[in-house]
Tab-separated table of C-alpha atoms in Angstrom:
chain	number	residue	atom	x	y	z
J	1	ASN	CA	0.000	0.000	0.000
J	2	ALA	CA	1.685	3.138	-1.204
J	3	GLY	CA	1.904	5.965	1.258
J	4	VAL	CA	0.790	9.541	0.769
J	5	MET	CA	2.289	10.913	-2.400
J	6	GLN	CA	3.093	14.531	-3.110
J	7	ASN	CA	4.444	16.171	-6.194
J	8	PRO	CA	6.454	17.956	-7.107
J	9	ARG	CA	8.971	17.426	-4.309
J	10	HIS	CA	10.646	20.735	-5.084
J	11	LEU	CA	9.105	23.728	-6.815
J	12	VAL	CA	10.734	27.024	-7.721
J	13	ARG	CA	8.596	29.983	-8.683
J	14	ARG	CA	9.228	33.667	-9.296
J	15	ARG	CA	7.200	36.267	-7.464
J	16	GLY	CA	3.789	36.671	-9.027
J	17	GLN	CA	3.598	33.185	-10.541
J	18	GLU	CA	1.203	30.426	-9.509
J	19	ALA	CA	2.143	27.319	-7.566
J	20	ARG	CA	0.148	24.085	-7.730
J	21	LEU	CA	0.894	21.360	-5.214
J	22	ARG	CA	-0.620	17.904	-5.578
J	23	CYS	CA	-1.379	15.253	-3.009
J	24	SER	CA	-2.604	11.692	-3.494
J	25	PRO	CA	-3.828	10.190	-0.209
J	26	MET	CA	-3.214	6.639	0.903
J	27	LYS	CA	-5.490	4.071	-0.647
J	28	GLY	CA	-8.771	3.936	1.212
J	29	HIS	CA	-8.313	7.364	2.807
J	30	SER	CA	-10.942	9.956	2.085
J	31	HIS	CA	-9.685	12.783	4.299
J	32	VAL	CA	-6.869	15.114	3.339
J	33	TYR	CA	-5.090	17.791	5.377
J	34	TRP	CA	-2.583	20.401	4.310
J	35	TYR	CA	0.040	21.845	6.656
J	36	ARG	CA	2.781	24.418	6.147
J	37	GLN	CA	6.190	24.449	7.796
J	38	LEU	CA	7.938	27.787	7.567
J	39	PRO	CA	11.700	27.954	8.134
J	40	GLU	CA	12.507	27.670	11.831
J	41	GLU	CA	8.813	27.288	12.719
J	42	GLY	CA	6.515	24.437	13.575
J	43	LEU	CA	3.908	22.844	11.380
J	44	LYS	CA	0.731	24.880	11.004
J	45	PHE	CA	-2.605	23.554	9.848
J	46	MET	CA	-4.030	25.078	6.692
J	47	VAL	CA	-7.064	23.144	5.460
J	48	TYR	CA	-8.997	19.899	5.914
J	49	LEU	CA	-10.911	18.381	3.002
J	50	GLN	CA	-13.014	15.392	2.187
J	51	LYS	CA	-13.947	14.406	-1.344
J	52	GLU	CA	-15.593	17.453	-2.965
J	53	ASN	CA	-15.933	19.242	0.395
J	54	ILE	CA	-13.880	21.693	2.423
J	55	ILE	CA	-14.424	20.811	6.072
J	56	ASP	CA	-12.161	23.338	7.793
J	57	GLU	CA	-10.159	26.068	6.079
J	58	SER	CA	-9.571	28.175	9.165
J	59	GLY	CA	-5.779	27.964	8.843
J	60	MET	CA	-5.578	29.031	5.235
J	61	PRO	CA	-4.921	32.655	4.253
J	62	LYS	CA	-8.066	34.210	2.819
J	63	GLU	CA	-6.342	35.573	-0.261
J	64	ARG	CA	-4.283	33.840	-2.930
J	65	PHE	CA	-4.656	30.355	-1.405
J	66	SER	CA	-7.225	27.734	-2.373
J	67	ALA	CA	-7.584	23.983	-2.032
J	68	GLU	CA	-9.712	21.292	-3.572
J	69	PHE	CA	-10.162	17.542	-3.390
J	70	PRO	CA	-12.211	16.475	-6.410
J	71	LYS	CA	-14.175	13.284	-6.758
J	72	GLU	CA	-11.472	11.935	-9.047
J	73	GLY	CA	-7.777	12.738	-8.825
J	74	PRO	CA	-5.458	14.254	-6.246
J	75	SER	CA	-6.021	17.087	-3.854
J	76	ILE	CA	-4.591	20.376	-5.099
J	77	LEU	CA	-3.271	23.289	-3.043
J	78	ARG	CA	-3.056	26.350	-5.235
J	79	ILE	CA	-1.164	29.521	-4.422
J	80	GLN	CA	-1.698	32.444	-6.766
J	81	GLN	CA	0.714	35.344	-7.190
J	82	VAL	CA	3.322	33.848	-4.900
J	83	VAL	CA	5.457	36.068	-2.665
J	84	ARG	CA	8.760	35.319	-0.947
J	85	GLY	CA	6.954	34.691	2.333
J	86	ASP	CA	5.239	31.672	0.765
J	87	SER	CA	8.585	29.842	0.660
J	88	ALA	CA	8.083	26.850	2.938
J	89	ALA	CA	7.587	23.105	3.045
J	90	TYR	CA	3.994	22.105	2.400
J	91	PHE	CA	2.905	18.758	3.769
J	92	CYS	CA	-0.170	16.765	2.982
J	93	ALA	CA	-1.609	14.129	5.303
J	94	SER	CA	-4.471	11.683	4.943
J	95	SER	CA	-6.640	9.649	7.249
J	96	GLU	CA	-9.620	7.366	7.208
J	97	THR	CA	-12.452	7.659	9.680
J	98	ARG	CA	-13.276	3.985	10.096
J	99	GLY	CA	-12.741	3.396	13.814
J	100	MET	CA	-12.608	7.175	14.318
J	101	TYR	CA	-8.908	7.141	15.158
J	102	ASN	CA	-7.989	10.121	12.993
J	103	GLU	CA	-4.419	8.877	12.699
J	104	GLN	CA	-2.825	11.069	10.077
J	105	PHE	CA	-0.157	9.831	7.693
J	106	PHE	CA	2.084	12.365	6.040
J	107	GLY	CA	3.607	12.684	2.621
J	108	PRO	CA	7.225	13.711	1.939
J	109	GLY	CA	6.271	17.335	1.363
J	110	THR	CA	6.725	19.878	-1.398
J	111	ARG	CA	9.429	22.449	-0.812
J	112	LEU	CA	8.433	25.706	-2.439
J	113	THR	CA	11.058	28.346	-3.105
J	114	VAL	CA	9.948	31.762	-4.328
J	115	LEU	CA	12.655	33.816	-5.996
O	1	LYS	CA	-6.777	27.964	21.352
O	2	GLN	CA	-4.571	24.902	21.781
O	3	GLU	CA	-0.877	25.553	22.457
O	4	VAL	CA	1.606	22.683	22.380
O	5	THR	CA	5.047	22.980	23.944
O	6	GLN	CA	7.917	20.530	23.740
O	7	ILE	CA	10.860	20.396	26.094
O	8	PRO	CA	13.770	20.224	25.585
O	9	ALA	CA	14.181	21.892	22.206
O	10	ALA	CA	17.369	19.935	21.603
O	11	LEU	CA	19.017	16.929	23.202
O	12	SER	CA	22.392	15.312	22.547
O	13	VAL	CA	23.214	11.988	24.214
O	14	PRO	CA	25.582	9.050	23.829
O	15	GLU	CA	24.319	5.811	22.398
O	16	GLY	CA	22.580	3.487	24.852
O	17	GLU	CA	20.933	6.080	27.060
O	18	ASN	CA	17.247	5.994	27.941
O	19	LEU	CA	15.509	9.247	27.015
O	20	VAL	CA	12.393	11.149	27.957
O	21	LEU	CA	10.904	13.783	25.673
O	22	ASN	CA	8.177	16.007	27.064
O	23	CYS	CA	5.075	17.510	25.510
O	24	SER	CA	2.516	19.749	27.186
O	25	PHE	CA	-0.757	21.183	25.881
O	26	THR	CA	-2.989	23.911	27.227
O	27	ASP	CA	-6.456	22.511	26.510
O	28	SER	CA	-7.034	19.111	28.104
O	29	ALA	CA	-10.151	18.451	25.976
O	30	ILE	CA	-8.249	16.486	23.367
O	31	TYR	CA	-9.383	13.726	21.038
O	32	ASN	CA	-5.992	12.077	20.671
O	33	LEU	CA	-2.269	12.760	20.705
O	34	GLN	CA	0.213	11.650	18.106
O	35	TRP	CA	4.021	11.453	18.191
O	36	PHE	CA	5.959	11.811	14.939
O	37	ARG	CA	9.531	11.619	13.806
O	38	GLN	CA	10.911	13.973	11.141
O	39	ASP	CA	14.273	13.443	9.477
O	40	PRO	CA	16.010	16.461	7.877
O	41	GLY	CA	14.381	17.402	4.595
O	42	LYS	CA	11.864	14.598	4.884
O	43	GLY	CA	8.227	14.106	5.795
O	44	LEU	CA	6.758	12.966	9.097
O	45	THR	CA	6.628	9.361	10.222
O	46	SER	CA	3.894	8.463	12.683
O	47	LEU	CA	5.338	6.717	15.736
O	48	LEU	CA	2.493	6.346	18.213
O	49	LEU	CA	-1.094	7.511	18.597
O	50	ILE	CA	-2.797	7.657	21.994
O	51	GLN	CA	-6.549	8.061	22.218
O	52	SER	CA	-7.859	10.408	24.905
O	53	SER	CA	-9.205	7.429	26.881
O	54	GLN	CA	-5.819	5.676	26.918
O	55	ARG	CA	-2.887	6.194	29.278
O	56	GLU	CA	-0.040	4.817	27.168
O	57	GLN	CA	1.021	3.130	23.965
O	58	THR	CA	4.114	1.071	23.213
O	59	SER	CA	5.930	0.203	20.020
O	60	GLY	CA	9.290	-1.536	20.250
O	61	ARG	CA	11.694	0.695	22.184
O	62	LEU	CA	9.174	3.540	22.278
O	63	ASN	CA	6.604	4.165	24.970
O	64	ALA	CA	4.294	7.162	25.054
O	65	SER	CA	2.182	8.135	28.034
O	66	LEU	CA	-0.698	10.566	28.317
O	67	ASP	CA	-1.977	12.467	31.340
O	68	LYS	CA	-4.898	14.414	29.982
O	69	SER	CA	-5.825	16.124	33.244
O	70	SER	CA	-2.408	17.731	33.593
O	71	GLY	CA	-2.024	18.322	29.850
O	72	ARG	CA	1.131	16.267	29.449
O	73	SER	CA	2.581	13.470	27.378
O	74	THR	CA	6.009	11.888	27.462
O	75	LEU	CA	7.826	9.844	24.865
O	76	TYR	CA	10.278	7.372	26.348
O	77	ILE	CA	13.009	5.964	24.105
O	78	ALA	CA	14.871	2.993	25.521
O	79	ALA	CA	18.475	2.150	24.655
O	80	SER	CA	18.909	4.985	22.171
O	81	GLN	CA	20.784	4.406	18.908
O	82	PRO	CA	22.402	6.776	16.381
O	83	GLY	CA	19.553	5.917	13.994
O	84	ASP	CA	17.142	7.544	16.439
O	85	SER	CA	18.642	10.942	15.615
O	86	ALA	CA	15.812	13.081	14.249
O	87	THR	CA	13.306	15.720	15.311
O	88	TYR	CA	10.427	14.359	17.378
O	89	LEU	CA	7.108	16.141	17.102
O	90	CYS	CA	4.094	15.976	19.361
O	91	ALA	CA	0.652	16.847	17.964
O	92	VAL	CA	-2.803	16.951	19.533
O	93	ALA	CA	-6.246	16.809	17.981
O	94	ARG	CA	-9.221	18.407	19.699
O	95	THR	CA	-11.684	16.708	17.342
O	96	LEU	CA	-11.479	14.774	14.119
O	97	GLY	CA	-9.449	17.009	11.892
O	98	ARG	CA	-6.628	19.440	12.419
O	99	LEU	CA	-3.556	18.671	14.480
O	100	TYR	CA	-1.809	21.235	16.682
O	101	PHE	CA	1.944	20.711	16.626
O	102	GLY	CA	4.733	21.536	19.024
O	103	ARG	CA	8.034	22.911	17.735
O	104	GLY	CA	9.732	19.569	18.283
O	105	THR	CA	12.745	18.146	20.110
O	106	GLN	CA	15.853	17.759	17.969
O	107	LEU	CA	17.584	14.582	19.142
O	108	THR	CA	21.178	13.642	18.375
O	109	VAL	CA	22.478	10.254	19.503
O	110	TRP	CA	26.219	9.878	19.036
O	111	PRO	CA	28.126	6.591	18.898
């Protein structure tokens, strides 16, 4: 059973460009979470999604950031008009609710560098 | 708001020592607590998950305890090895959904 997959692993963008980060959850998992790890800071929650639904987006900046988890395909975190402060590692996690354990399994992350 | 604190921030020990890493949280109304390991430049590996109704969990040389009333968890690592060198993260969930993370304890085990 493959783990959580994220791509690309590294992404370089110039200020003002768009960044698209993809996450494929573990097989059988229908819940996806995105977290951001800024340099020298801890992991911060951004958004929690189920298939075709955003459950909690309280940690996501209101502007420039959006996330989706369509019925088919990976979850996408989209950052429009990137700025240098968006440079960070973005991690995706997935879980299944059977048994209600909420154990989250993380992907390897996408490291975004904004020039 | 849930705040998670981990002490110490860094720890350097010789191989073979038994270690205790500490995690505290401000809101005792948690759903579960999870310990992770993060290697440099890598993702997080789940080590142990403790449900709010449990007091401890064990996996190999690792043992995690939970005292919900005092807002504390400890991760005990027995007979440490150089391969245990990593950052250890504690995270709590208040409900199904988001995790609140501590800043981590950076562990170095030298031969």
